[in-house]
CSV table of C-alpha atoms in Angstrom, one decimal:
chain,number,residue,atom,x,y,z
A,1,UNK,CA,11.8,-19.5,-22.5
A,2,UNK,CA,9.3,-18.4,-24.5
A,3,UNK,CA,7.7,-21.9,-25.9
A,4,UNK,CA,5.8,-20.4,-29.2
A,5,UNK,CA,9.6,-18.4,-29.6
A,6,UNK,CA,11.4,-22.1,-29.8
A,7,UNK,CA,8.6,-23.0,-32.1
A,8,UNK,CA,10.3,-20.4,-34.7
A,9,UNK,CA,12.8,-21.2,-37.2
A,10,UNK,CA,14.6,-18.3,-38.5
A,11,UNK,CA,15.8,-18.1,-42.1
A,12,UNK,CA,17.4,-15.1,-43.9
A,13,UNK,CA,14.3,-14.3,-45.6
A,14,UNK,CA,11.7,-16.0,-43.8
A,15,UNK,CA,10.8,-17.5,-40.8
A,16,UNK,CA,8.9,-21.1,-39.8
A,17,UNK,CA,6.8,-21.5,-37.1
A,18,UNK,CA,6.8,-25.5,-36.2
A,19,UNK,CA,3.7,-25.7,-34.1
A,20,UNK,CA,1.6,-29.1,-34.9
A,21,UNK,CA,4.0,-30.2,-37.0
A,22,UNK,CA,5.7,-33.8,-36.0
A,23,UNK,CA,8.3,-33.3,-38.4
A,24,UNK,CA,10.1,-30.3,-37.4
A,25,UNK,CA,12.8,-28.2,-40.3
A,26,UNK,CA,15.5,-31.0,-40.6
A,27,UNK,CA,18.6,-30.9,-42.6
A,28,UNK,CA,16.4,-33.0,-45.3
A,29,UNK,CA,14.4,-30.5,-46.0
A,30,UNK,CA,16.6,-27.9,-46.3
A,31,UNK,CA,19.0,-29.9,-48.2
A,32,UNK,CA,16.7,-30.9,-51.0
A,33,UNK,CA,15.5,-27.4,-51.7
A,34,UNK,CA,18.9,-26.0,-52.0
A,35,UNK,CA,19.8,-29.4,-54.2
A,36,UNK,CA,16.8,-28.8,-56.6
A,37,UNK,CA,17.5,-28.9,-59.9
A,38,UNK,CA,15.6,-26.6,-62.7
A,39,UNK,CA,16.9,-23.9,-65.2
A,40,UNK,CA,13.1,-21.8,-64.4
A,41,UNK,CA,10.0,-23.5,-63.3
A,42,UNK,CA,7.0,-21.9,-63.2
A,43,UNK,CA,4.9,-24.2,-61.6
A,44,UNK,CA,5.8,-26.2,-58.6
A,45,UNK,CA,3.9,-28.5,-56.4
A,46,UNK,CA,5.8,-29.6,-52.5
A,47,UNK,CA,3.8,-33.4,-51.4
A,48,UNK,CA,3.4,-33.2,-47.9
A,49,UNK,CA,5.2,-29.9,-47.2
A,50,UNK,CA,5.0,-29.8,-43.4
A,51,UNK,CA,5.9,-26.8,-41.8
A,52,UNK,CA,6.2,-25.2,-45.6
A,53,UNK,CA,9.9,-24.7,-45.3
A,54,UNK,CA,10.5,-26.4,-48.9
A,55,UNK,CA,8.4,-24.8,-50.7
A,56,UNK,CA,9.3,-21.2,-49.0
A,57,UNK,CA,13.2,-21.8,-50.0
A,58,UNK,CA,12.2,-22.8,-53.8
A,59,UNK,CA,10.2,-19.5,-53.6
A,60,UNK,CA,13.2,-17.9,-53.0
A,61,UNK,CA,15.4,-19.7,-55.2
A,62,UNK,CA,12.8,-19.7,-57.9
A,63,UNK,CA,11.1,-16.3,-58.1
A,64,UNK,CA,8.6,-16.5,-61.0
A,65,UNK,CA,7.5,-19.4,-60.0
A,66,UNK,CA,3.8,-20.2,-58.8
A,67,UNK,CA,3.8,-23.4,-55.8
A,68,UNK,CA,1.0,-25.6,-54.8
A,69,UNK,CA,2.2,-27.3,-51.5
A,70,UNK,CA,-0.3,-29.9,-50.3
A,71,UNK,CA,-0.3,-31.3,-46.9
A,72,UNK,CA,-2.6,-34.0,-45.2
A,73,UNK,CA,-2.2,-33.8,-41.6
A,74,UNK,CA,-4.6,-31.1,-40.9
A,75,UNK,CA,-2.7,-29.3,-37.8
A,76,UNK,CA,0.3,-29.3,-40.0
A,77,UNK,CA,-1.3,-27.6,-42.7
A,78,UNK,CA,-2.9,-24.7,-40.8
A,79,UNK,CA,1.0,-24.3,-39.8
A,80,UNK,CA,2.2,-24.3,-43.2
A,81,UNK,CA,-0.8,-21.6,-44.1
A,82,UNK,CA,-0.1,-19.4,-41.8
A,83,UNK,CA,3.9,-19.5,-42.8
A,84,UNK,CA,2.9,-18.8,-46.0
A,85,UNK,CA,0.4,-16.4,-45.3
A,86,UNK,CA,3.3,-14.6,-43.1
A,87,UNK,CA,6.1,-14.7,-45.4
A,88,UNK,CA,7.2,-12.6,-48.3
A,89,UNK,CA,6.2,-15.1,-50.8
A,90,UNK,CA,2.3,-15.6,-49.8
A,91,UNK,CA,0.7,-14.3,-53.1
A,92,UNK,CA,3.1,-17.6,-55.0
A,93,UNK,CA,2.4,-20.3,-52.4
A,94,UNK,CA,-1.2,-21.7,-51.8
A,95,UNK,CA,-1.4,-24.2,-49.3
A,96,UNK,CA,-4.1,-27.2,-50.0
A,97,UNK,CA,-5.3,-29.0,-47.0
A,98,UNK,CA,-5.5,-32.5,-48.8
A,99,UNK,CA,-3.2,-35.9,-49.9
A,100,UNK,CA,-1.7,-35.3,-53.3
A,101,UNK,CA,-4.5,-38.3,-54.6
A,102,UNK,CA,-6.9,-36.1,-53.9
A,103,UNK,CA,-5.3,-32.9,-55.0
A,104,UNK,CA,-5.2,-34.0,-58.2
A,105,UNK,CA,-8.8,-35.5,-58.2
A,106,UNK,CA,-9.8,-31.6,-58.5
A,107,UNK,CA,-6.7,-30.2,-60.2
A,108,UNK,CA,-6.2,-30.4,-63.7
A,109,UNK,CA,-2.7,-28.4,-63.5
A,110,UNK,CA,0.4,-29.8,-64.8
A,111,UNK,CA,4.3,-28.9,-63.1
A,112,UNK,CA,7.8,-28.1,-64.1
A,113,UNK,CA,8.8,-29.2,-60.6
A,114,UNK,CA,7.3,-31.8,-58.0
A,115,UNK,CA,9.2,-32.2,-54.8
A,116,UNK,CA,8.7,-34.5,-51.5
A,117,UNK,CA,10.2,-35.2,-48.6
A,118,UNK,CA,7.9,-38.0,-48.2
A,119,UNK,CA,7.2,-40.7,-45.4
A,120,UNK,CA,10.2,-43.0,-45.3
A,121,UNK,CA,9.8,-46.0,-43.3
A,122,UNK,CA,8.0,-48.4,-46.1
A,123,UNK,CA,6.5,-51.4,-44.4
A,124,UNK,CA,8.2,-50.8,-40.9
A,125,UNK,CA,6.4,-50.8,-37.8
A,126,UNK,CA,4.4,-47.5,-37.4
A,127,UNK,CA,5.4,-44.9,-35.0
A,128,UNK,CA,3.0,-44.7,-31.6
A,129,UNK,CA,2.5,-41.3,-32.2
A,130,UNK,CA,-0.1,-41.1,-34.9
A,131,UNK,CA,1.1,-37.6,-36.3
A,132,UNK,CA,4.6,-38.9,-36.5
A,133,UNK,CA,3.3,-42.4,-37.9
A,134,UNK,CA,1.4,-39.3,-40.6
A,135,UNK,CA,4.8,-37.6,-40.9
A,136,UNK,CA,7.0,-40.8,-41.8
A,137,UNK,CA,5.1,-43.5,-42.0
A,138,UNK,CA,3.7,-44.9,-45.6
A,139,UNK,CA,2.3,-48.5,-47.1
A,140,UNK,CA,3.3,-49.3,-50.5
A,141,UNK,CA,0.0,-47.3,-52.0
A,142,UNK,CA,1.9,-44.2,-51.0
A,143,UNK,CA,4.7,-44.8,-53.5
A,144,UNK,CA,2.7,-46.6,-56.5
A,145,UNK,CA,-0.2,-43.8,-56.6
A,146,UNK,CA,3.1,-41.1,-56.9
A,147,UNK,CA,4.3,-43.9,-59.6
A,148,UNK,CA,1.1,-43.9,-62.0
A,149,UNK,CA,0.1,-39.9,-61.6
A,150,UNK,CA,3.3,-37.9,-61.2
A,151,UNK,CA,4.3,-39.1,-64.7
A,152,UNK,CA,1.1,-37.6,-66.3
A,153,UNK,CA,1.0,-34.3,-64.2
A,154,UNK,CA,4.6,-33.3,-65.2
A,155,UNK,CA,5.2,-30.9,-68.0
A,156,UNK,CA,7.8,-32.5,-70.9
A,157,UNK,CA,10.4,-30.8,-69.4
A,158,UNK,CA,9.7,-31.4,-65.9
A,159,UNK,CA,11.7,-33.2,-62.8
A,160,UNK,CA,10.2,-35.1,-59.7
A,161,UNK,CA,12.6,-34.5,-56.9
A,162,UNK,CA,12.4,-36.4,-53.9
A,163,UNK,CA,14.8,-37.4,-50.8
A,164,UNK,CA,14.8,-40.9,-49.2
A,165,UNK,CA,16.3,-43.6,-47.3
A,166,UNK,CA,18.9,-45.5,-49.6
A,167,UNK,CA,17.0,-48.5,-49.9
A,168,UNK,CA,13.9,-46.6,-50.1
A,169,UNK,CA,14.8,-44.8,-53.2
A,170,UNK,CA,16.5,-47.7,-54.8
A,171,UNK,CA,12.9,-49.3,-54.8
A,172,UNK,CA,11.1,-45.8,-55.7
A,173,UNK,CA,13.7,-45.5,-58.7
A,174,UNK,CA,12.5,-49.1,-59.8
A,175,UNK,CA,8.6,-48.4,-59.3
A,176,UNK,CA,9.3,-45.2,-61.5
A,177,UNK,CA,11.2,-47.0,-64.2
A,178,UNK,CA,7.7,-49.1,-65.0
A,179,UNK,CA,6.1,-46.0,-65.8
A,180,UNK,CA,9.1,-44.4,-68.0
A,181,UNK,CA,10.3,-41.6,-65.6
A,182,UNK,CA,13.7,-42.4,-65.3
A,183,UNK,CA,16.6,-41.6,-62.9
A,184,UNK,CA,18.8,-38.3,-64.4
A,185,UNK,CA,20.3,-38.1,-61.5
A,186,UNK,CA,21.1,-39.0,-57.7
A,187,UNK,CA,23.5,-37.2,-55.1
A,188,UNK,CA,24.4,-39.2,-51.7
A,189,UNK,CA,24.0,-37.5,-48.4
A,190,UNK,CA,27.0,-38.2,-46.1
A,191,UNK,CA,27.3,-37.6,-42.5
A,192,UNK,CA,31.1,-37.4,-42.5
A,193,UNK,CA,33.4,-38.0,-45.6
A,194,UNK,CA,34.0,-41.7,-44.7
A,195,UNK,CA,30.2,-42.6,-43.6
A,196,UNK,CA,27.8,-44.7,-45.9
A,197,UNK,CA,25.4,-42.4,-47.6
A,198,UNK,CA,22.3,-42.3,-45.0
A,199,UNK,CA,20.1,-40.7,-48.1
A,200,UNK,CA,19.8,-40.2,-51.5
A,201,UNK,CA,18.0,-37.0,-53.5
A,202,UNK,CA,16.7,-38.2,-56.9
A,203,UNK,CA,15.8,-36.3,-59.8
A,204,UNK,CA,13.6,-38.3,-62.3
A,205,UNK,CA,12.3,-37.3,-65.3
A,206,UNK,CA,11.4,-38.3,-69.0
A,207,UNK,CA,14.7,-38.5,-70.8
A,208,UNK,CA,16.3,-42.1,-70.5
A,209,UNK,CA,20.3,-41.3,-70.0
A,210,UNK,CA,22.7,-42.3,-68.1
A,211,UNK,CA,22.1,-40.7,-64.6
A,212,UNK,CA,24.7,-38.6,-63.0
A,213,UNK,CA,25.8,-38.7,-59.3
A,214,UNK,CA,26.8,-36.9,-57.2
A,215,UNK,CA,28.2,-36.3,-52.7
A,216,UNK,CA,27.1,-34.4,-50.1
A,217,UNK,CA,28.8,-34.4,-47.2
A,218,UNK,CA,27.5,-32.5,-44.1
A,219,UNK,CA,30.4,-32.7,-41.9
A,220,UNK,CA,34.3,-32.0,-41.6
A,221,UNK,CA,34.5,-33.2,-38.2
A,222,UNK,CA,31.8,-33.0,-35.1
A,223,UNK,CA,29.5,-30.3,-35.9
A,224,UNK,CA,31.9,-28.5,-37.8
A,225,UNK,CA,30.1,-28.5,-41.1
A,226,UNK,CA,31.8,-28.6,-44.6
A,227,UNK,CA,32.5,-26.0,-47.2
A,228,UNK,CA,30.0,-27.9,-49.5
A,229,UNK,CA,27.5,-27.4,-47.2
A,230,UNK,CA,27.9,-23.7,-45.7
A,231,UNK,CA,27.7,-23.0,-49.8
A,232,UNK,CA,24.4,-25.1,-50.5
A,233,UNK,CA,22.7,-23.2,-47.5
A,234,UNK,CA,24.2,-20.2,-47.3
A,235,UNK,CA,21.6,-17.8,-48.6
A,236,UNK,CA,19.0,-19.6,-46.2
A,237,UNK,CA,20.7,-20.0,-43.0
A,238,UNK,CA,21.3,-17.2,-40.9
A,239,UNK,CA,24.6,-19.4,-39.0
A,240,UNK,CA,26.3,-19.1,-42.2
């Protein structure tokens, strides 16, 4: 088999090559960019976008709208550039070789729309590979700096979108709170109909309301996947 081949994730519209990326496309990914919530964004920044496949599906989804995607593990983001660079969306996506701290050190932009799949395993023991430990590793700074400057680089109107580990984004929701971007909404990811939600995708922005919730649930039965889910990803998935 032809290694770079496998490397090469095949969407309707796009494709993603993998190479140097520890995190490979996961059903994360894919479902928070089909779950994204936003009448029209024009602006749209992706934290640590990988491969790029995020911020390639809101391209699609979104098609006026201009994306920053900022990545920090260097291999990754020469990946992520050259997906861009190779896809039908490459004069909307600029990839930015930098953490988001930095990023907006130099940038003085505000967004509609922030989105992460971010490192999930707060305080755990780090991974032994050091990209992978990059990928989903983070202290507490990782969270708190998104706390104090998300908040002040969002447009009135605008959402932070981000999918985590249950308990992870029970404490993310909290940190938020303190600085007044409040849940509007979460939506459970379920393995099967009758499994514990294993993540949650929350949408915070400025308005305090009472948040709405919602279920998704990947599976009917073993790899069979639901009706819910074929729909989500149906204009991205070529097996649908």
């Amino acid at each position: 088999m032809d290694n770079k081949k496998s490397l090469v994730f095949k969407f309707k519209q796009f494709e993603v090559d993998q190479t140097n990326c520890a995190m490979k496309v996961n059903t994360d990914a894919v479902l928070l960019a089909a779950i994204v919530n936003h009448t029209n964004p024009a602006s749209i920044l992706d934290i640590g976008t990988g491969t790029g496949v995020i911020a390639m599906m809101l391209a699609q989804r979104f098609p006026a709208a201009i994306i920053d995607a900022v990545e920090i593990d260097e291999p990754a983001f020469k990946t992520s550039k050259s997906n861009f660079e190779n896809s039908v969306f490459s004069k909307r996506i600029t990839a930015h070789s930098k953490s988001f701290q930095e990023f907006f050190l130099d940038e003085k932009l505000k967004y509609d729309l922030v989105v992460s799949n971010p490192p999930f395993f707060l305080n755990s023991l780090a991974s032994e590979n050091k990209a992978k430990k990059v990928a989903r590793h983070a202290d507490k700074y990782f969270f708190t700096d998104l706390a104090k400057i998300i908040p002040q680089r969002l447009n009135s109107n605008g959402f932070l979108t981000i999918i985590l580990p249950v308990e992870t984004a029970k404490y993310a929701i909290k940190l938020f709170s303190e600085q007044n971007l409040w849940l509007q909404k979460s939506t459970e990811i379920l393995s099967f109909k009758y499994s514990n939600p294993h993540r949650l995708i929350i949408e915070l922005g400025f308005e305090k309301i009472n948040p709405k919730s919602d279920q998704v649930i990947i599976y009917d039965s073993h790899k069979i996947y639901t009706q819910q889910y074929c729909s989500l990803l149906n204009d991205f998935l070529t097996i649908f």
